Amino acid sequence: MGTTQLDTVPEPKYWHLKTVLSEALDQDFAVGEVLPNERELAARFGVARATLRQALEQLELEGRLQRRRGVGTTVAPPRVGVAVGSAQHSWPGEAADGWEPVDAVETLPTAAVLRLLGAGAAGSAGSAGASGASGVFAEDQPVHTVRRTRVTNGQAVAAELLYVPAASVPGLPAIEAPSGPARARAVLRELQRLTLDGQDRSVELGSARADEAKELDRLPGAPVLLVTTRYFTAAGTAAVSVATYRADTCRLTFGDSGGVEITHEPRVAS
Amino acid sequence: MGTTQLDTVPEPKYWHLKTVLSEALDQDFAVGEVLPNERELAARFGVARATLRQALEQLELEGRLQRRRGVGTTVAPPRVGVAVGSAQHSWPGEAADGWEPVDAVETLPTAAVLRLLGAGAAGSAGSAGASGASGVFAEDQPVHTVRRTRVTNGQAVAAELLYVPAASVPGLPAIEAPSGPARARAVLRELQRLTLDGQDRSVELGSARADEAKELDRLPGAPVLLVTTRYFTAAGTAAVSVATYRADTCRLTFGDSGGVEITHEPRVAS
């Protein structure tokens, strides 16, 4: 692991230490075990504490270590495979998709939400099914923001904000439930009445906002995988979901059957 | 951006600074512009240099800043959408998939490669099409490792190692080309003779190995998005690809048509 066959590549000191530490983790430590403190580790491996810290950060990035306040640095369990994509398209909340509705509120959209919904001048890049992507949505119309949480093995692994223009769910009764999970479910139910024409999805690296960090039991700024999904009807973009997955514990899987979970495998060295 | 409505969440100093800096980038700086040095920035915003550095790291994680040796910190261009998935399955190298073959070598597999190919005791989680996933492969058989590079807009955005058991490509002539791009193309061509039954894919956060880092013009340990794709025939896992995408510049897109690129949108605040 972490070795290279290209001898010409300069290897920073922390990188070499990371490789050594990684092997030590494999051989001498069990999952959940607390590592010795930084001073002790630096002495044991004969490196400066700054170098040690860089190596520990690398191992955290790779999901090998977890650092928690008040606990210290522990050996992380294998990443959890979390199914994200499937060949069959479906609306959020359809079937058992692993998400728990938390809340829904109706507000005027921010500029960023407007752009996501394709209402801006740049419009939507669109997908095969998204002819006239800005057809559904007008800028001065309110948007429902549905919050959902995804729990796997008793741990919150992802937080989602789903933006649904009010125009997408015209039949939604205003009074039934003003907020809370019941409201969130009502919005999802109305959305599911529409005919889903297509969807597209993107994944990128991001950092957790303070509210997401709290929900995911991380510090603000922790690395997350941002999954943005756009749902299209014939009229255009009917909803956009921005889901934030813990990058330390999650491995996103995109399988044929949608539910396939790939078991954790250590990183392969060339 | 970066604000929260939950007043009870403690906001670290660097996080607040990050928000302020992010707004400054929007208003006062152009893409590619070099930021003032750390001492100057720390003075301008009245913070300690350690706090400033944490905030800069956050913005780098979010793809807003790039730090390059000898250049300094510059304002990053929007992330590039790179199409990864499509509804239609295809072998690597089929059609114009954006990848350039670099090399192919034949070696005995490492333990990690064996696990990826599903030859280990744990076997393969399998997909809809992967009955008897370990059928193709025996442990003492050599594996072709094909290296490919993906270039978008003149920049190397990803490096790939594709593992193809020799048993998957029995017709491959040993002498035609011993290595190099010609050899890589020959392996891909032989692979494409097989009937592709299905594939699955996973995405997780990782850090660049030294050889990958060099190819991607990054420092070893830079954050990358690891995309692992398993290709199945009726006989089992015929090939596994591990692709390493630059996390700072790439946004992976999974569209209906496979070629859809989602244009960059700033992160949405709740």
Coordinates of C-alpha atoms in Angstrom, one line a residue:
Chain A
M1 CA 0.0 0.0 0.0
G2 CA 1.2 3.5 -0.8
T3 CA 4.4 2.4 -2.4
T4 CA 5.4 3.5 -5.9
Q5 CA 7.5 1.9 -8.6
L6 CA 8.5 5.3 -10.0
D7 CA 11.7 6.0 -8.1
T8 CA 12.0 9.4 -9.6
V9 CA 8.9 10.7 -7.7
P10 CA 10.0 12.6 -4.6
E11 CA 8.2 11.2 -1.5
P12 CA 7.5 13.6 1.3
K13 CA 8.5 12.5 4.7
Y14 CA 4.8 12.4 6.0
W15 CA 3.9 10.2 3.0
H16 CA 6.5 7.6 3.9
L17 CA 5.4 7.7 7.5
K18 CA 1.8 7.3 6.4
T19 CA 2.8 4.0 4.6
V20 CA 4.6 2.8 7.7
L21 CA 1.7 3.7 10.0
S22 CA -0.7 2.1 7.6
E23 CA 1.1 -1.2 7.8
A24 CA 1.3 -0.9 11.6
L25 CA -2.5 -0.4 11.7
D26 CA -3.0 -3.6 9.7
Q27 CA -0.7 -5.6 11.9
D28 CA -0.8 -4.2 15.5
F29 CA -4.2 -2.6 16.0
A30 CA -7.9 -3.6 16.1
V31 CA -10.8 -1.6 14.8
G32 CA -11.9 0.8 17.5
E33 CA -8.6 0.7 19.3
V34 CA -7.3 4.0 20.6
L35 CA -3.9 5.0 19.2
P36 CA -1.1 6.2 21.6
N37 CA -1.0 10.0 21.8
E38 CA 1.0 12.2 19.3
R39 CA 4.0 12.7 21.5
E40 CA 4.4 8.9 22.0
L41 CA 3.8 8.1 18.4
A42 CA 6.3 10.7 17.2
A43 CA 8.9 9.3 19.6
R44 CA 8.2 5.7 18.5
F45 CA 8.6 6.5 14.8
G46 CA 11.4 9.0 15.3
V47 CA 9.6 11.9 13.5
A48 CA 8.7 15.5 14.3
R49 CA 5.1 16.0 15.6
A50 CA 4.3 18.1 12.6
T51 CA 5.2 15.2 10.3
L52 CA 3.2 12.8 12.4
R53 CA 0.2 15.1 12.2
Q54 CA 0.3 15.3 8.5
A55 CA 0.5 11.5 8.2
L56 CA -2.4 11.1 10.6
E57 CA -4.4 13.6 8.5
Q58 CA -3.7 11.4 5.4
L59 CA -4.9 8.3 7.1
E60 CA -8.1 10.1 8.3
L61 CA -8.7 11.2 4.7
E62 CA -8.4 7.6 3.6
G63 CA -10.9 6.5 6.2
R64 CA -8.3 4.5 8.2
L65 CA -8.4 6.7 11.3
Q66 CA -11.1 8.6 13.1
R67 CA -10.3 11.5 15.4
R68 CA -12.9 12.4 17.9
R69 CA -12.9 15.0 20.6
G70 CA -12.5 13.5 24.1
V71 CA -11.8 10.1 22.7
G72 CA -8.6 10.6 20.7
T73 CA -7.6 8.9 17.5
T74 CA -9.1 5.4 16.9
V75 CA -8.8 2.8 14.2
A76 CA -11.8 3.3 11.9
P77 CA -14.0 0.4 10.9
P78 CA -14.3 -0.3 7.1
R79 CA -16.3 2.2 5.2
V80 CA -19.9 1.5 4.8
G81 CA -21.2 1.0 1.3
V82 CA -24.2 3.3 0.7
A83 CA -26.3 2.7 -2.4
V84 CA -26.9 5.9 -4.2
G85 CA -27.7 5.2 -7.8
S86 CA -29.8 2.7 -9.6
A87 CA -30.7 1.9 -13.2
Q88 CA -34.4 2.6 -12.4
H89 CA -35.2 6.3 -11.7
S90 CA -37.5 7.0 -8.9
W91 CA -38.7 10.0 -6.9
P92 CA -37.2 10.7 -3.5
G93 CA -39.2 8.8 -0.9
E94 CA -40.5 6.2 -3.3
A95 CA -40.0 2.7 -2.1
A96 CA -37.6 2.2 0.9
D97 CA -34.8 4.5 -0.1
G98 CA -33.2 4.7 3.4
W99 CA -34.1 8.3 4.0
E100 CA -36.0 9.7 7.0
P101 CA -38.1 12.8 6.4
V102 CA -37.3 15.4 9.1
D103 CA -38.9 18.7 8.1
A104 CA -40.3 20.8 5.3
V105 CA -40.6 24.6 5.1
E106 CA -41.8 26.9 2.3
T107 CA -39.7 30.0 1.5
L108 CA -38.6 32.2 -1.4
P109 CA -35.6 30.6 -3.1
T110 CA -32.1 32.0 -2.6
A111 CA -30.0 32.8 -5.7
A112 CA -28.1 29.6 -5.4
V113 CA -31.3 27.5 -5.2
L114 CA -32.6 29.3 -8.2
R115 CA -29.5 28.4 -10.2
L116 CA -29.8 24.7 -9.1
L117 CA -33.4 24.7 -10.3
G118 CA -32.3 26.1 -13.7
A119 CA -34.2 29.3 -13.4
G120 CA -31.1 31.5 -14.0
A121 CA -30.0 33.0 -17.3
A122 CA -27.5 30.2 -17.8
G123 CA -30.4 27.8 -17.7
S124 CA -30.0 24.1 -17.2
A125 CA -27.6 21.9 -19.0
G126 CA -30.5 19.6 -19.2
S127 CA -30.6 15.8 -19.7
A128 CA -32.2 13.7 -22.4
G129 CA -35.6 14.2 -20.8
A130 CA -35.3 17.8 -19.9
S131 CA -36.5 19.8 -22.9
G132 CA -37.2 23.4 -21.8
A133 CA -35.7 22.9 -18.3
S134 CA -36.9 26.2 -16.9
G135 CA -40.5 25.6 -17.9
V136 CA -41.8 24.6 -14.5
F137 CA -40.3 27.4 -12.5
A138 CA -40.7 31.1 -12.0
E139 CA -38.3 33.1 -9.8
D140 CA -40.9 34.7 -7.6
Q141 CA -42.5 31.4 -6.6
P142 CA -41.9 29.8 -3.3
V143 CA -39.9 26.6 -2.9
H144 CA -40.4 23.8 -0.4
T145 CA -37.2 22.7 1.3
V146 CA -37.5 19.2 2.6
R147 CA -34.9 18.0 5.0
R148 CA -34.1 14.3 5.3
T149 CA -31.6 12.2 7.1
R150 CA -30.1 8.9 6.1
V151 CA -29.3 6.4 8.8
T152 CA -27.2 3.2 8.2
N153 CA -26.3 0.8 11.0
G154 CA -27.6 3.3 13.6
Q155 CA -25.4 6.1 12.4
A156 CA -26.4 9.2 10.5
V157 CA -24.4 9.0 7.3
A158 CA -26.0 11.7 5.2
A159 CA -28.1 14.8 5.4
E160 CA -30.2 16.0 2.5
L161 CA -31.9 19.2 1.4
L162 CA -34.5 18.6 -1.3
Y163 CA -35.8 21.7 -3.1
V164 CA -39.2 21.4 -4.6
P165 CA -40.8 24.4 -6.4
A166 CA -44.3 25.0 -5.2
A167 CA -45.3 24.8 -8.9
S168 CA -44.3 21.1 -8.9
V169 CA -46.7 20.2 -6.1
P170 CA -49.8 22.4 -6.8
G171 CA -52.1 20.0 -5.0
L172 CA -50.3 20.2 -1.7
P173 CA -52.8 21.3 1.0
A174 CA -51.4 24.3 2.9
I175 CA -53.0 23.6 6.3
E176 CA -52.6 19.8 6.7
A177 CA -49.3 20.1 8.6
P178 CA -47.4 23.4 8.6
S179 CA -43.9 21.7 9.2
G180 CA -42.2 18.7 10.6
P181 CA -42.0 15.1 9.2
A182 CA -45.7 15.0 8.3
R183 CA -45.2 18.1 6.1
A184 CA -42.1 16.5 4.5
R185 CA -44.0 13.4 3.7
A186 CA -46.9 15.3 2.2
V187 CA -44.5 17.2 -0.2
L188 CA -42.9 13.9 -1.2
R189 CA -46.3 12.3 -1.8
E190 CA -47.4 15.1 -4.0
L191 CA -44.1 15.0 -6.0
Q192 CA -44.6 11.3 -6.6
R193 CA -47.8 12.0 -8.5
L194 CA -45.8 13.5 -11.3
T195 CA -44.4 11.4 -14.1
L196 CA -40.6 11.2 -13.7
D197 CA -38.9 11.7 -17.1
G198 CA -35.3 11.4 -16.1
Q199 CA -32.7 12.3 -13.6
D200 CA -29.0 13.1 -13.5
R201 CA -26.5 13.2 -10.6
S202 CA -23.1 14.6 -9.8
V203 CA -20.7 13.8 -7.0
E204 CA -18.0 16.2 -5.7
L205 CA -15.9 16.9 -2.6
G206 CA -17.2 19.5 -0.2
S207 CA -17.0 20.5 3.4
A208 CA -19.8 20.1 6.0
R209 CA -21.8 23.3 6.9
A210 CA -22.3 23.8 10.7
D211 CA -25.8 22.4 10.7
E212 CA -24.9 19.4 8.6
A213 CA -21.8 18.8 10.7
K214 CA -24.0 18.7 13.8
E215 CA -26.4 16.2 12.2
L216 CA -23.5 14.0 11.0
D217 CA -21.6 14.2 14.3
R218 CA -18.7 15.9 12.7
L219 CA -16.9 19.3 13.1
P220 CA -17.9 22.0 10.7
G221 CA -15.7 21.8 7.6
A222 CA -15.3 18.0 7.8
P223 CA -14.8 16.5 4.3
V224 CA -18.1 15.3 2.8
L225 CA -19.2 13.9 -0.6
L226 CA -21.8 16.2 -2.1
V227 CA -24.4 14.3 -4.3
T228 CA -26.6 16.6 -6.4
T229 CA -29.6 14.9 -8.1
R230 CA -31.9 16.7 -10.5
Y231 CA -35.3 15.2 -11.2
F232 CA -36.9 16.0 -14.5
T233 CA -40.5 15.9 -15.8
A234 CA -41.5 16.7 -19.4
A235 CA -42.0 20.3 -18.2
G236 CA -38.4 20.7 -16.8
T237 CA -36.6 20.4 -13.5
A238 CA -39.2 19.4 -10.9
A239 CA -36.9 19.0 -7.9
V240 CA -33.2 19.1 -6.9
S241 CA -31.7 17.2 -4.0
V242 CA -28.3 18.1 -2.4
A243 CA -27.2 15.3 -0.2
T244 CA -24.1 15.5 2.0
Y245 CA -22.5 12.1 2.9
R246 CA -19.8 11.7 5.5
A247 CA -16.6 11.2 3.4
D248 CA -14.8 9.4 6.3
T249 CA -17.3 6.5 6.7
C250 CA -19.1 6.3 3.4
R251 CA -18.4 4.6 0.1
L252 CA -21.1 5.5 -2.4
T253 CA -22.2 2.6 -4.5
F254 CA -23.9 2.8 -7.9
G255 CA -25.0 -0.7 -8.8
D256 CA -27.1 -2.4 -11.5
S257 CA -29.8 -3.2 -9.0
G258 CA -29.5 -0.1 -6.9
G259 CA -29.3 -2.0 -3.7
V260 CA -25.9 -3.6 -4.2
E261 CA -23.4 -2.8 -1.6
I262 CA -19.8 -3.2 -2.4
T263 CA -17.8 -4.5 0.6
H264 CA -14.9 -2.5 1.8
E265 CA -11.5 -3.3 0.2
P266 CA -8.3 -1.7 1.1
R267 CA -6.7 0.7 -1.4
V268 CA -4.8 -1.1 -4.1
A269 CA -1.2 -0.2 -4.7
S270 CA 0.2 -0.4 -8.3
Chain B
M1 CA -23.0 30.5 1.7
G2 CA -21.8 28.7 4.7
T3 CA -24.3 30.3 7.1
T4 CA -26.5 28.4 9.3
Q5 CA -29.9 29.0 10.9
L6 CA -29.2 26.9 13.9
D7 CA -27.8 29.4 16.4
T8 CA -27.0 26.7 18.9
V9 CA -24.3 25.2 16.7
P10 CA -20.8 26.5 17.8
E11 CA -19.0 28.0 14.8
P12 CA -15.2 27.7 15.0
K13 CA -13.3 30.9 14.2
Y14 CA -11.8 29.4 10.9
W15 CA -15.3 28.6 9.8
H16 CA -16.6 32.1 10.2
L17 CA -13.4 33.4 8.4
K18 CA -14.0 30.9 5.6
T19 CA -17.5 32.4 5.1
V20 CA -16.1 35.9 5.0
L21 CA -13.3 35.0 2.6
S22 CA -15.7 33.1 0.4
E23 CA -17.7 36.3 0.0
A24 CA -14.6 38.3 -0.6
L25 CA -13.6 35.9 -3.4
D26 CA -17.0 36.3 -5.1
Q27 CA -16.8 40.1 -5.0
D28 CA -13.2 41.2 -5.2
F29 CA -11.3 38.5 -7.1
A30 CA -11.2 37.0 -10.6
V31 CA -10.6 33.4 -11.5
G32 CA -6.8 32.8 -11.6
E33 CA -6.0 35.9 -9.6
V34 CA -3.2 35.4 -7.0
L35 CA -4.3 36.0 -3.4
P36 CA -2.1 38.2 -1.1
N37 CA 0.3 36.2 1.0
E38 CA -0.8 34.7 4.4
R39 CA 0.8 37.4 6.5
E40 CA -1.1 40.1 4.6
L41 CA -4.4 38.3 4.6
A42 CA -4.1 37.5 8.3
A43 CA -3.5 41.2 9.0
R44 CA -6.3 42.3 6.7
F45 CA -8.9 40.1 8.4
G46 CA -7.5 40.5 11.9
V47 CA -6.9 36.7 12.6
A48 CA -4.0 34.5 13.6
R49 CA -2.1 32.9 10.7
A50 CA -3.1 29.4 12.0
T51 CA -6.8 30.4 11.7
L52 CA -6.2 31.8 8.3
R53 CA -4.5 28.6 7.1
Q54 CA -7.4 26.5 8.3
A55 CA -9.9 28.7 6.4
L56 CA -7.7 28.5 3.3
E57 CA -7.6 24.7 3.6
Q58 CA -11.4 24.7 3.8
L59 CA -11.7 26.8 0.6
E60 CA -9.3 24.5 -1.1
L61 CA -11.4 21.5 -0.1
E62 CA -14.4 23.2 -1.6
G63 CA -12.6 23.8 -4.9
R64 CA -12.6 27.6 -4.5
L65 CA -8.8 28.0 -4.1
Q66 CA -5.8 26.3 -5.6
R67 CA -2.4 26.3 -3.9
R68 CA 0.5 25.6 -6.2
R69 CA 4.2 25.6 -5.4
G70 CA 6.0 28.7 -6.8
V71 CA 2.8 30.4 -7.7
G72 CA 1.0 30.8 -4.4
T73 CA -2.8 30.7 -3.8
T74 CA -5.0 31.4 -6.7
V75 CA -8.8 31.7 -7.2
A76 CA -9.8 28.3 -8.8
P77 CA -11.9 28.1 -11.9
P78 CA -15.3 26.3 -11.6
R79 CA -15.0 22.6 -11.3
V80 CA -15.1 20.7 -14.5
G81 CA -18.0 18.2 -14.9
V82 CA -16.5 14.8 -15.9
A83 CA -19.0 12.2 -17.1
V84 CA -18.5 8.9 -15.3
G85 CA -21.6 6.9 -15.4
S86 CA -24.2 6.2 -18.1
A87 CA -27.3 4.1 -18.4
Q88 CA -25.6 2.0 -21.1
H89 CA -22.8 -0.3 -19.9
S90 CA -19.7 -0.5 -22.0
W91 CA -16.2 -1.9 -21.7
P92 CA -13.4 0.5 -21.0
G93 CA -12.0 1.9 -24.3
E94 CA -15.3 1.3 -26.1
A95 CA -16.5 4.4 -28.0
A96 CA -14.8 7.6 -27.1
D97 CA -14.7 7.4 -23.4
G98 CA -12.1 10.2 -22.9
W99 CA -9.3 7.9 -21.7
E100 CA -5.8 7.6 -23.2
P101 CA -4.1 4.2 -22.9
V102 CA -0.6 4.7 -21.5
D103 CA 0.8 1.3 -20.7
A104 CA 0.0 -2.4 -19.9
V105 CA 2.1 -4.8 -17.9
E106 CA 1.5 -8.5 -16.9
T107 CA 2.3 -9.5 -13.3
L108 CA 1.1 -11.8 -10.6
P109 CA -1.6 -10.0 -8.6
T110 CA -1.1 -8.5 -5.2
A111 CA -3.4 -9.5 -2.4
A112 CA -5.3 -6.3 -2.8
V113 CA -5.9 -6.8 -6.5
L114 CA -7.0 -10.4 -5.7
R115 CA -9.6 -9.0 -3.3
L116 CA -10.8 -6.5 -5.9
L117 CA -11.2 -9.3 -8.5
G118 CA -13.3 -11.3 -6.0
A119 CA -10.9 -14.2 -5.7
G120 CA -10.6 -14.0 -1.9
A121 CA -12.6 -15.9 0.6
A122 CA -15.0 -13.1 1.1
G123 CA -15.8 -13.4 -2.6
S124 CA -17.6 -10.7 -4.5
A125 CA -20.8 -9.0 -3.3
G126 CA -21.8 -9.5 -6.9
S127 CA -24.4 -7.7 -9.0
A128 CA -27.5 -8.8 -10.8
G129 CA -25.3 -10.2 -13.5
A130 CA -22.6 -11.7 -11.5
S131 CA -23.5 -15.2 -10.6
G132 CA -20.4 -17.1 -9.4
A133 CA -18.3 -14.0 -9.4
S134 CA -15.0 -15.8 -8.7
G135 CA -15.5 -18.2 -11.7
V136 CA -13.1 -16.5 -14.1
F137 CA -10.2 -16.1 -11.9
A138 CA -7.6 -18.3 -10.2
E139 CA -5.1 -16.8 -7.7
D140 CA -1.9 -18.0 -9.4
Q141 CA -2.8 -16.5 -12.8
P142 CA -1.2 -13.3 -14.0
V143 CA -3.2 -10.0 -14.3
H144 CA -2.7 -7.3 -17.0
T145 CA -2.5 -3.9 -15.4
V146 CA -3.6 -1.3 -18.0
R147 CA -2.7 2.4 -17.1
R148 CA -4.8 5.1 -18.7
T149 CA -5.0 8.9 -18.3
R150 CA -8.0 11.1 -18.7
V151 CA -7.5 14.5 -20.1
T152 CA -10.1 17.3 -20.1
N153 CA -9.5 20.8 -21.4
G154 CA -5.8 20.0 -21.8
Q155 CA -5.5 19.0 -18.1
A156 CA -5.0 15.5 -16.7
V157 CA -8.0 15.0 -14.5
A158 CA -7.8 11.3 -13.7
A159 CA -5.5 8.3 -13.7
E160 CA -6.7 4.8 -13.9
L161 CA -5.4 1.3 -13.2
L162 CA -7.5 -1.3 -14.9
Y163 CA -6.9 -4.9 -13.8
V164 CA -7.7 -7.6 -16.3
P165 CA -7.0 -11.2 -15.4
A166 CA -5.1 -13.0 -18.2
A167 CA -8.0 -15.5 -18.2
S168 CA -10.3 -12.7 -19.4
V169 CA -8.3 -12.1 -22.5
P170 CA -7.0 -15.6 -23.6
G171 CA -6.6 -14.5 -27.2
L172 CA -4.1 -11.8 -26.5
P173 CA -0.9 -12.4 -28.5
A174 CA 2.1 -12.2 -26.1
I175 CA 4.6 -10.9 -28.6
E176 CA 2.7 -8.2 -30.6
A177 CA 3.8 -5.4 -28.2
P178 CA 5.4 -6.1 -24.9
S179 CA 4.3 -2.9 -23.2
G180 CA 3.3 0.7 -23.9
P181 CA 0.1 2.2 -25.4
A182 CA 0.0 -0.4 -28.2
R183 CA -0.1 -3.2 -25.6
A184 CA -2.8 -1.4 -23.6
R185 CA -4.9 -1.0 -26.7
A186 CA -4.5 -4.7 -27.4
V187 CA -5.7 -5.7 -23.9
L188 CA -8.7 -3.4 -24.2
R189 CA -9.5 -4.8 -27.7
E190 CA -9.5 -8.4 -26.4
L191 CA -11.6 -7.4 -23.4
Q192 CA -14.2 -5.9 -25.8
R193 CA -14.7 -9.3 -27.4
L194 CA -16.5 -10.5 -24.3
T195 CA -20.2 -10.1 -23.6
L196 CA -20.6 -7.5 -20.9
D197 CA -23.3 -8.7 -18.5
G198 CA -23.3 -5.8 -16.1
Q199 CA -21.1 -3.4 -14.0
D200 CA -21.2 -1.7 -10.7
R201 CA -19.4 1.3 -9.4
S202 CA -18.4 3.0 -6.1
V203 CA -17.1 6.4 -5.3
E204 CA -15.1 7.3 -2.2
L205 CA -12.6 9.9 -0.9
G206 CA -9.0 9.0 -1.0
S207 CA -5.5 10.5 -1.3
A208 CA -3.2 10.4 -4.3
R209 CA -0.3 8.0 -4.3
A210 CA 3.0 9.5 -5.3
D211 CA 2.8 8.2 -8.9
E212 CA -0.8 9.4 -9.4
A213 CA 0.0 12.7 -7.8
K214 CA 2.8 13.3 -10.3
E215 CA 0.5 12.4 -13.2
L216 CA -2.2 14.7 -11.9
D217 CA 0.2 17.5 -11.1
R218 CA -0.6 17.4 -7.4
L219 CA 1.4 16.6 -4.2
P220 CA 1.3 13.1 -2.8
G221 CA -1.7 12.8 -0.5
A222 CA -3.8 15.4 -2.3
P223 CA -7.6 14.5 -1.9
V224 CA -8.9 12.5 -4.8
L225 CA -12.2 10.8 -5.7
L226 CA -11.7 7.1 -6.1
V227 CA -14.0 5.5 -8.6
T228 CA -14.0 1.7 -8.6
T229 CA -15.8 -0.1 -11.4
R230 CA -16.3 -3.8 -11.7
Y231 CA -17.1 -5.3 -15.1
F232 CA -19.1 -8.6 -15.1
T233 CA -19.5 -11.3 -17.7
A234 CA -21.7 -14.4 -17.1
A235 CA -18.6 -16.1 -15.8
G236 CA -17.9 -13.5 -13.1
T237 CA -15.7 -10.4 -12.7
A238 CA -13.8 -9.9 -15.9
A239 CA -12.0 -6.7 -15.0
V240 CA -11.8 -4.0 -12.3
S241 CA -10.9 -0.4 -12.8
V242 CA -9.7 1.9 -10.1
A243 CA -9.8 5.5 -11.3
T244 CA -8.4 8.5 -9.3
Y245 CA -10.0 11.8 -10.1
R246 CA -8.6 15.2 -8.9
A247 CA -11.1 16.2 -6.1
D248 CA -10.1 19.8 -6.4
T249 CA -11.1 20.3 -10.0
C250 CA -13.5 17.5 -10.8
R251 CA -17.2 17.1 -10.3
L252 CA -18.2 13.6 -11.4
T253 CA -21.5 13.5 -13.3
F254 CA -23.8 10.5 -13.8
G255 CA -26.3 11.4 -16.4
D256 CA -29.0 9.6 -18.3
S257 CA -27.1 10.0 -21.5
G258 CA -23.7 9.5 -20.0
G259 CA -22.3 12.5 -21.7
V260 CA -24.2 15.1 -19.8
E261 CA -22.1 17.6 -18.0
I262 CA -23.6 19.5 -15.2
T263 CA -22.4 23.1 -15.1
H264 CA -20.7 24.3 -11.9
E265 CA -23.0 25.8 -9.3
P266 CA -21.9 27.3 -6.1
R267 CA -22.7 25.4 -2.9
V268 CA -26.2 26.1 -1.7
A269 CA -26.8 27.4 1.9
S270 CA -29.9 26.3 3.6

